[in-house]
Structures are given as C-alpha cells and as structure tokens.
mmCIF file of C-alpha atoms in Angstrom:
data_model
loop_
_atom_site.group_PDB
_atom_site.id
_atom_site.type_symbol
_atom_site.label_atom_id
_atom_site.label_comp_id
_atom_site.label_asym_id
_atom_site.label_seq_id
_atom_site.Cartn_x
_atom_site.Cartn_y
_atom_site.Cartn_z
ATOM 1 C CA ILE A 140 117.793 94.292 88.379
ATOM 2 C CA PRO A 141 117.735 92.725 84.855
ATOM 3 C CA ILE A 142 114.305 91.927 83.432
ATOM 4 C CA ASP A 143 115.132 88.254 83.368
ATOM 5 C CA GLY A 144 115.371 88.271 87.154
ATOM 6 C CA ALA A 145 119.160 87.660 87.240
ATOM 7 C CA ARG A 146 121.922 89.357 89.245
ATOM 8 C CA ARG A 147 120.776 92.235 91.451
ATOM 9 C CA VAL A 148 123.000 95.203 92.296
ATOM 10 C CA SER A 149 122.475 97.175 95.548
ATOM 11 C CA LEU A 150 123.172 100.878 94.855
ATOM 12 C CA THR A 151 122.599 103.331 97.734
ATOM 13 C CA GLY A 152 122.010 100.875 100.634
ATOM 14 C CA THR A 153 119.959 102.516 103.372
ATOM 15 C CA GLU A 154 120.815 106.139 102.581
ATOM 16 C CA GLY A 155 118.520 106.984 99.636
ATOM 17 C CA SER A 156 114.789 106.442 99.230
ATOM 18 C CA ILE A 157 113.980 108.394 95.997
ATOM 19 C CA ALA A 158 116.276 108.064 92.971
ATOM 20 C CA ALA A 159 116.451 108.892 89.261
ATOM 21 C CA LEU A 160 118.675 107.352 86.653
ATOM 22 C CA SER A 161 120.171 109.557 83.837
ATOM 23 C CA SER A 162 119.029 108.509 80.370
ATOM 24 C CA ASN A 163 122.557 107.312 79.448
ATOM 25 C CA GLY A 164 122.775 105.120 82.585
ATOM 26 C CA LYS A 165 125.946 106.776 83.763
ATOM 27 C CA ARG A 166 124.689 108.851 86.703
ATOM 28 C CA LEU A 167 122.276 108.314 89.548
ATOM 29 C CA ALA A 168 120.639 111.223 91.404
ATOM 30 C CA TYR A 169 119.017 110.400 94.750
ATOM 31 C CA ALA A 170 117.583 111.976 97.860
ATOM 32 C CA ALA A 171 118.720 111.190 101.340
ATOM 33 C CA ARG A 172 115.719 112.952 102.927
ATOM 34 C CA ASN A 173 116.442 116.656 102.401
ATOM 35 C CA LYS A 174 119.851 116.190 100.680
ATOM 36 C CA LEU A 175 120.156 115.804 96.901
ATOM 37 C CA LYS A 176 123.102 113.717 95.869
ATOM 38 C CA LEU A 177 124.743 112.642 92.568
ATOM 39 C CA ALA A 178 126.721 109.486 91.959
ATOM 40 C CA ASN A 179 128.599 108.188 88.909
ATOM 41 C CA LEU A 180 127.876 104.628 87.848
ATOM 42 C CA THR A 181 130.242 102.047 86.386
ATOM 43 C CA PRO A 182 129.265 100.142 83.171
ATOM 44 C CA ASP A 183 127.982 97.323 85.420
ATOM 45 C CA PHE A 184 125.713 99.688 87.363
ATOM 46 C CA ARG A 185 127.750 100.225 90.559
ATOM 47 C CA ILE A 186 128.449 103.534 92.291
ATOM 48 C CA ALA A 187 131.950 104.737 91.438
ATOM 49 C CA GLY A 188 133.682 106.745 94.156
ATOM 50 C CA ILE A 189 131.878 108.872 96.733
ATOM 51 C CA PRO A 190 128.569 110.528 95.754
ATOM 52 C CA SER A 191 128.615 114.314 95.644
ATOM 53 C CA LEU A 192 126.180 116.534 97.536
ATOM 54 C CA LEU A 193 124.401 118.879 95.191
ATOM 55 C CA LEU A 194 122.273 120.782 97.666
ATOM 56 C CA THR A 195 120.362 120.641 100.961
ATOM 57 C CA GLU A 196 116.675 121.595 101.228
ATOM 58 C CA SER A 197 114.822 122.584 104.373
ATOM 59 C CA HIS A 198 112.364 119.739 103.966
ATOM 60 C CA ALA A 199 112.517 116.188 102.528
ATOM 61 C CA ILE A 200 112.701 115.915 98.772
ATOM 62 C CA SER A 201 109.608 114.095 97.410
ATOM 63 C CA SER A 202 110.560 113.492 93.694
ATOM 64 C CA ILE A 203 113.446 113.767 91.218
ATOM 65 C CA ASN A 204 113.427 113.733 87.423
ATOM 66 C CA TRP A 205 116.224 114.286 84.937
ATOM 67 C CA THR A 206 115.852 116.844 82.179
ATOM 68 C CA PRO A 207 116.029 115.318 78.622
ATOM 69 C CA ASP A 208 119.537 116.725 77.893
ATOM 70 C CA GLY A 209 120.913 115.051 81.072
ATOM 71 C CA ARG A 210 122.276 118.350 82.340
ATOM 72 C CA GLY A 211 119.738 119.154 84.960
ATOM 73 C CA LEU A 212 117.395 117.774 87.667
ATOM 74 C CA PHE A 213 113.809 118.821 88.281
ATOM 75 C CA TYR A 214 112.899 118.074 91.870
ATOM 76 C CA GLN A 215 109.977 118.809 94.247
ATOM 77 C CA VAL A 216 109.658 119.362 97.989
ATOM 78 C CA TRP A 217 106.395 118.933 99.912
ATOM 79 C CA THR A 218 105.939 121.522 102.672
ATOM 80 C CA ASP A 219 103.035 123.363 104.315
ATOM 81 C CA GLY A 220 100.446 121.535 102.330
ATOM 82 C CA SER A 221 101.793 122.129 98.838
ATOM 83 C CA TYR A 222 104.825 121.470 96.601
ATOM 84 C CA TYR A 223 107.569 123.836 95.494
ATOM 85 C CA SER A 224 109.708 122.822 92.497
ATOM 86 C CA ARG A 225 113.226 123.625 91.457
ATOM 87 C CA LEU A 226 115.527 123.038 88.485
ATOM 88 C CA VAL A 227 119.181 122.600 89.232
ATOM 89 C CA SER A 228 122.194 122.082 86.966
ATOM 90 C CA VAL A 229 124.337 119.004 87.569
ATOM 91 C CA GLU A 230 127.263 120.536 85.730
ATOM 92 C CA ALA A 231 127.494 124.067 87.145
ATOM 93 C CA SER A 232 128.008 123.593 90.890
ATOM 94 C CA ARG A 233 127.909 127.287 91.752
ATOM 95 C CA VAL A 234 124.600 128.072 90.003
ATOM 96 C CA ALA A 235 121.728 128.226 92.434
ATOM 97 C CA PRO A 236 118.635 126.093 91.724
ATOM 98 C CA ARG A 237 115.845 127.970 89.874
ATOM 99 C CA LEU A 238 112.354 128.051 91.319
ATOM 100 C CA ILE A 239 109.720 126.644 88.930
ATOM 101 C CA ASN A 240 105.979 127.392 89.265
ATOM 102 C CA SER A 241 104.375 123.939 88.980
ATOM 103 C CA GLY A 242 100.969 125.005 90.273
ATOM 104 C CA GLY A 243 101.333 124.510 94.028
ATOM 105 C CA ASN A 244 99.495 121.167 94.340
ATOM 106 C CA VAL A 245 100.757 119.618 91.109
ATOM 107 C CA ALA A 246 102.958 116.602 91.820
ATOM 108 C CA VAL A 247 105.217 116.246 88.758
ATOM 109 C CA SER A 248 105.971 112.576 88.116
ATOM 110 C CA GLN A 249 107.553 112.468 84.669
ATOM 111 C CA ILE A 250 109.582 114.618 82.239
ATOM 112 C CA LEU A 251 109.029 113.704 78.525
ATOM 113 C CA ALA A 252 111.680 113.698 75.832
ATOM 114 C CA ASP A 253 110.440 117.061 74.464
ATOM 115 C CA GLY A 254 111.080 118.735 77.799
ATOM 116 C CA THR A 255 107.528 118.940 79.137
ATOM 117 C CA GLY A 256 106.701 117.783 82.657
ATOM 118 C CA LEU A 257 103.496 115.908 83.521
ATOM 119 C CA GLY A 258 101.821 115.716 86.891
ATOM 120 C CA ILE A 259 98.561 115.378 88.772
ATOM 121 C CA GLU A 260 96.937 118.093 90.840
ATOM 122 C CA GLN A 261 96.221 117.013 94.392
ATOM 123 C CA GLY A 262 92.861 118.201 95.575
ATOM 124 C CA SER A 263 89.134 117.645 95.471
ATOM 125 C CA LYS A 264 89.322 116.828 91.795
ATOM 126 C CA SER A 265 92.243 115.335 89.779
ATOM 127 C CA GLU A 266 93.673 117.015 86.715
ATOM 128 C CA LEU A 267 96.540 116.010 84.415
ATOM 129 C CA TRP A 268 98.917 118.908 83.884
ATOM 130 C CA ARG A 269 101.946 119.512 81.594
ATOM 131 C CA ILE A 270 104.823 122.014 82.024
ATOM 132 C CA ASP A 271 107.057 123.050 79.148
ATOM 133 C CA LEU A 272 110.550 123.419 80.684
ATOM 134 C CA GLN A 273 111.918 124.926 77.445
ATOM 135 C CA ALA A 274 109.355 127.812 77.353
ATOM 136 C CA SER A 275 110.269 131.340 78.513
ATOM 137 C CA ARG A 276 107.273 131.233 80.941
ATOM 138 C CA ARG A 277 107.087 127.919 82.709
ATOM 139 C CA GLU A 278 103.413 127.856 83.622
ATOM 140 C CA PRO A 279 101.371 124.609 84.054
ATOM 141 C CA GLU A 280 98.955 123.761 81.211
ATOM 142 C CA GLU A 281 95.900 121.638 81.936
ATOM 143 C CA VAL A 282 95.689 118.535 79.711
ATOM 144 C CA ARG A 283 92.419 117.022 80.940
ATOM 145 C CA ASN A 284 90.350 115.939 83.881
ATOM 146 C CA ILE A 285 91.145 112.560 85.529
ATOM 147 C CA PRO A 286 88.043 110.620 86.599
ATOM 148 C CA TRP A 287 87.853 109.810 90.304
ATOM 149 C CA THR A 288 88.032 106.070 89.437
ATOM 150 C CA ASP A 289 91.490 106.443 87.854
ATOM 151 C CA ASN A 290 94.928 106.846 89.472
ATOM 152 C CA ARG A 291 98.661 106.092 89.099
ATOM 153 C CA PRO A 292 98.870 107.413 85.530
ATOM 154 C CA HIS A 293 102.054 107.129 83.468
ATOM 155 C CA VAL A 294 102.605 108.497 80.021
ATOM 156 C CA SER A 295 104.192 106.462 77.233
ATOM 157 C CA PRO A 296 107.615 107.557 75.946
ATOM 158 C CA ASP A 297 106.122 109.002 72.723
ATOM 159 C CA GLY A 298 103.654 111.124 74.835
ATOM 160 C CA ARG A 299 100.555 109.668 73.077
ATOM 161 C CA SER A 300 99.262 107.067 75.501
ATOM 162 C CA LEU A 301 98.457 106.764 79.227
ATOM 163 C CA ALA A 302 98.583 103.684 81.357
ATOM 164 C CA PHE A 303 96.589 103.933 84.654
ATOM 165 C CA VAL A 304 94.955 101.952 87.445
ATOM 166 C CA THR A 305 91.101 102.122 87.444
ATOM 167 C CA ASN A 306 88.020 100.732 89.195
ATOM 168 C CA ARG A 307 85.618 101.650 86.385
ATOM 169 C CA ASN A 308 84.505 98.012 86.112
ATOM 170 C CA GLY A 309 84.501 97.382 89.824
ATOM 171 C CA PRO A 310 87.665 95.360 90.508
ATOM 172 C CA THR A 311 91.112 96.942 90.259
ATOM 173 C CA GLN A 312 92.350 96.769 86.672
ATOM 174 C CA ILE A 313 95.129 98.407 84.544
ATOM 175 C CA TRP A 314 93.984 100.200 81.390
ATOM 176 C CA VAL A 315 95.746 102.013 78.525
ATOM 177 C CA SER A 316 94.160 104.926 76.599
ATOM 178 C CA LEU A 317 95.269 107.808 74.407
ATOM 179 C CA LEU A 318 96.421 110.875 76.340
ATOM 180 C CA ASP A 319 93.107 112.593 75.815
ATOM 181 C CA GLY A 320 91.261 109.595 77.418
ATOM 182 C CA SER A 321 89.918 108.150 74.159
ATOM 183 C CA GLN A 322 90.245 104.518 72.997
ATOM 184 C CA PRO A 323 90.505 102.997 76.494
ATOM 185 C CA ARG A 324 91.360 99.271 76.660
ATOM 186 C CA VAL A 325 91.972 96.800 79.474
ATOM 187 C CA LEU A 326 95.603 95.731 79.793
ATOM 188 C CA VAL A 327 95.417 93.762 83.023
ATOM 189 C CA SER A 328 91.936 92.542 83.991
ATOM 190 C CA SER A 329 92.806 91.313 87.462
ATOM 191 C CA VAL A 330 95.681 92.253 89.826
ATOM 192 C CA PRO A 331 97.003 89.112 91.592
ATOM 193 C CA PRO A 332 96.608 88.902 95.415
ATOM 194 C CA PHE A 333 99.624 89.504 97.545
ATOM 195 C CA ASP A 334 100.134 86.004 98.988
ATOM 196 C CA ARG A 335 99.558 85.798 102.723
ATOM 197 C CA TYR A 336 97.919 89.259 102.901
ATOM 198 C CA GLY A 337 94.942 88.122 100.865
ATOM 199 C CA ASP A 338 93.108 90.024 98.192
ATOM 200 C CA ARG A 339 93.599 93.657 99.323
ATOM 201 C CA THR A 340 96.414 94.157 96.802
ATOM 202 C CA VAL A 341 96.818 97.729 95.465
ATOM 203 C CA VAL A 342 98.931 98.975 92.566
ATOM 204 C CA ASP A 343 101.763 101.189 93.891
ATOM 205 C CA SER A 344 103.164 102.390 90.534
ATOM 206 C CA ILE A 345 103.105 101.902 86.780
ATOM 207 C CA SER A 346 105.939 102.768 84.319
ATOM 208 C CA TRP A 347 106.627 102.340 80.594
ATOM 209 C CA SER A 348 109.936 101.101 79.319
ATOM 210 C CA PRO A 349 111.804 103.688 77.176
ATOM 211 C CA ASP A 350 111.184 101.639 74.022
ATOM 212 C CA GLY A 351 107.426 101.629 74.758
ATOM 213 C CA LYS A 352 107.191 97.816 74.599
ATOM 214 C CA TRP A 353 106.841 96.942 78.303
ATOM 215 C CA ILE A 354 104.978 98.246 81.347
ATOM 216 C CA ALA A 355 106.256 97.585 84.879
ATOM 217 C CA VAL A 356 103.638 97.201 87.551
ATOM 218 C CA LEU A 357 104.519 97.405 91.296
ATOM 219 C CA THR A 358 101.914 96.107 93.712
ATOM 220 C CA GLU A 359 101.683 96.212 97.490
ATOM 221 C CA PRO A 360 99.462 94.327 100.055
ATOM 222 C CA GLY A 361 97.525 97.469 101.059
ATOM 223 C CA VAL A 362 97.526 96.563 104.767
ATOM 224 C CA GLY A 363 98.597 99.956 106.111
ATOM 225 C CA HIS A 364 101.569 101.441 107.937
ATOM 226 C CA GLY A 365 104.548 99.191 108.767
ATOM 227 C CA VAL A 366 104.307 96.845 105.769
ATOM 228 C CA ASN A 367 106.564 97.955 102.958
ATOM 229 C CA ASP A 368 106.511 94.760 100.855
ATOM 230 C CA ALA A 369 105.994 95.018 97.141
ATOM 231 C CA ARG A 370 106.057 92.787 94.073
ATOM 232 C CA LEU A 371 107.169 93.795 90.551
ATOM 233 C CA PHE A 372 105.377 92.571 87.454
ATOM 234 C CA LEU A 373 105.981 93.058 83.692
ATOM 235 C CA VAL A 374 103.292 93.052 81.020
ATOM 236 C CA PRO A 375 103.659 93.814 77.230
ATOM 237 C CA ALA A 376 102.241 97.287 76.461
ATOM 238 C CA ALA A 377 100.437 95.782 73.481
ATOM 239 C CA GLY A 378 98.749 93.257 75.729
ATOM 240 C CA GLY A 379 99.662 89.837 76.969
ATOM 241 C CA ARG A 380 100.611 87.793 79.984
ATOM 242 C CA LEU A 381 101.365 89.473 83.316
ATOM 243 C CA ARG A 382 104.518 87.912 84.811
ATOM 244 C CA VAL A 383 106.390 88.289 88.091
ATOM 245 C CA LEU A 384 109.772 89.926 87.736
ATOM 246 C CA VAL A 385 110.674 90.495 91.386
ATOM 247 C CA GLU A 386 108.898 88.398 94.054
ATOM 248 C CA LEU A 387 109.768 90.636 96.996
ATOM 249 C CA CYS A 388 110.981 94.209 96.952
ATOM 250 C CA SER A 389 109.903 97.480 98.571
ATOM 251 C CA GLN A 390 107.342 100.165 97.771
ATOM 252 C CA VAL A 391 108.451 103.345 95.985
ATOM 253 C CA ARG A 392 106.987 106.801 95.932
ATOM 254 C CA ASP A 393 107.427 107.354 92.185
ATOM 255 C CA SER A 394 107.296 105.023 89.215
ATOM 256 C CA THR A 395 109.847 102.214 88.698
ATOM 257 C CA GLN A 396 113.054 103.460 87.008
ATOM 258 C CA TRP A 397 114.122 101.851 83.686
ATOM 259 C CA ALA A 398 117.621 101.745 82.086
ATOM 260 C CA GLU A 399 117.783 103.540 78.722
ATOM 261 C CA ASP A 400 118.024 100.310 76.737
ATOM 262 C CA SER A 401 114.807 98.890 78.358
ATOM 263 C CA GLN A 402 116.668 95.778 79.484
ATOM 264 C CA SER A 403 116.899 96.577 83.197
ATOM 265 C CA VAL A 404 114.822 98.138 85.898
ATOM 266 C CA PHE A 405 115.804 99.592 89.331
ATOM 267 C CA VAL A 406 113.877 98.634 92.421
ATOM 268 C CA SER A 407 114.034 99.446 96.112
ATOM 269 C CA LYS A 408 114.658 96.872 98.830
ATOM 270 C CA GLU A 409 114.770 98.472 102.274
ATOM 271 C CA ASP A 410 115.407 95.428 104.465
ATOM 272 C CA GLU A 411 118.968 94.913 103.235
#
C-alpha cells in the first residue's frame, strides 16, 4: 500500500501469513505455515506466475528475513520451546539450508545492511543480540540488556538508533534512543485508542523506512484472541505528527515491511 493511502494490491491472499520483500522489490518470500515459498513481482507489485516452493519444515515458520545481497533467506522455526534458525539460498535450489546457531531463545527480527542479525532473547530477562552472518563462526553477540519496561524494538537502517515501545513514564509511549540506550527521547507521547474497543490499545510492531526518515507503527485493540484488527500509523523519525495510513488492516508477527524506495509499505489484511 502506498504511503499516501492510495491503491492497495493484494499479494498472497489467504495463503501466506509471514512475508519478506527483497530489497530491490522484485521478489517476495512468504510462509504458508511450514512451507517457504518464493514469488516474483511485477513492477506494479503483483505476483508474476506461480510461486515456487523452496522448502518444507516440520513446524510452522515464525520469521523470514532476506540477506543483504538478496541471494539468501534467514528464517526461524519455533518448536519445543525454542527457535532453530536456517540460512537458505534462493538461487541454488539443490543446496540444503544451513543451520545457524542463534542462541536457542533469540528471536531474530531484522538483518542489517552489514549482514548482522538482531534479535531479542525470550526468557526471564530481555537482551538485545546481534549475529554476524558473514563471520566464519556465527555465534550470537550480546549488545545490551533491555529494561522490562521496553519492548517491540526496531533498529534504524544505519544501525545507530533504536525505536521501541515503553511504559517508563506510565502510559504507553514510543521512544527513540541510540543503540546502546543513551540519549532517549519521546517520539509518540500517547498511542491513540482503537475506536470502539476503548483505550486498551497496544503497539503490535514498529519499523523504520529504509531511508531512515519514517517510522511505521502498527497498533491493535488488545482485547485478546479472535480480534485481529490493526491500524497503521506513520510518524517522522525526527519527530512530528502521528498520522493514520491504514484505518483497518490485520496484525502481523514481525515488523511492517517497507519497499526499498521508502514510498510504500506492505500490510496484512486477513478478512479478504
């Protein structure tokens, strides 16, 4: 969907729930539960031909991220109380996916331009971790502790800043700080209520545009199982007015996907 709210394009219909767009905007990788598929896109962002099946896992795929060179996919599967992670080529169909040690309970949510992966450890305390996919030994490196008041972090494209949801001041707000946690500032002082559901609104995800100028914020009503409604906002990363981009869409498990030119975002809408 364009950031001016104009013409929307439905891509995978009801088949896919988790997707990742290649940096050049020409290919879409998505998961249909335990099946990882790859589709080519036309210049106007429509699927061309029949998507190919890359692989089938024994359990549902929980996240997908492209490698910076556009030649591979880093994906994770949640099973038996922890994640296992794999790196697969999208060009060599006969090469088996390589198992990556991401730390067991580290949910990788983002691959930066330099090839490092970032994620949060799931457990009694939260930690921000980074994995260098170019290194000979791909072991997770701890960046810093995440306070219990903070969640939904997303790193800026240059790797220097972090946007996150926090309750440090009491009400739910969105802050921006440097990656090490210094120089925190309030970006959104109040998250708007979700219409008829009242003021229990929670932030579902945050994501920076590739040019670093915008931050997309997806909110949900926070009323529990069975309600998948969401609303998408945009706010300038430097600070400014929060405005509605999509009045009604669906929740996502990962951050909102941006097109490479920062002029479009991709959202899920499961009732169509």
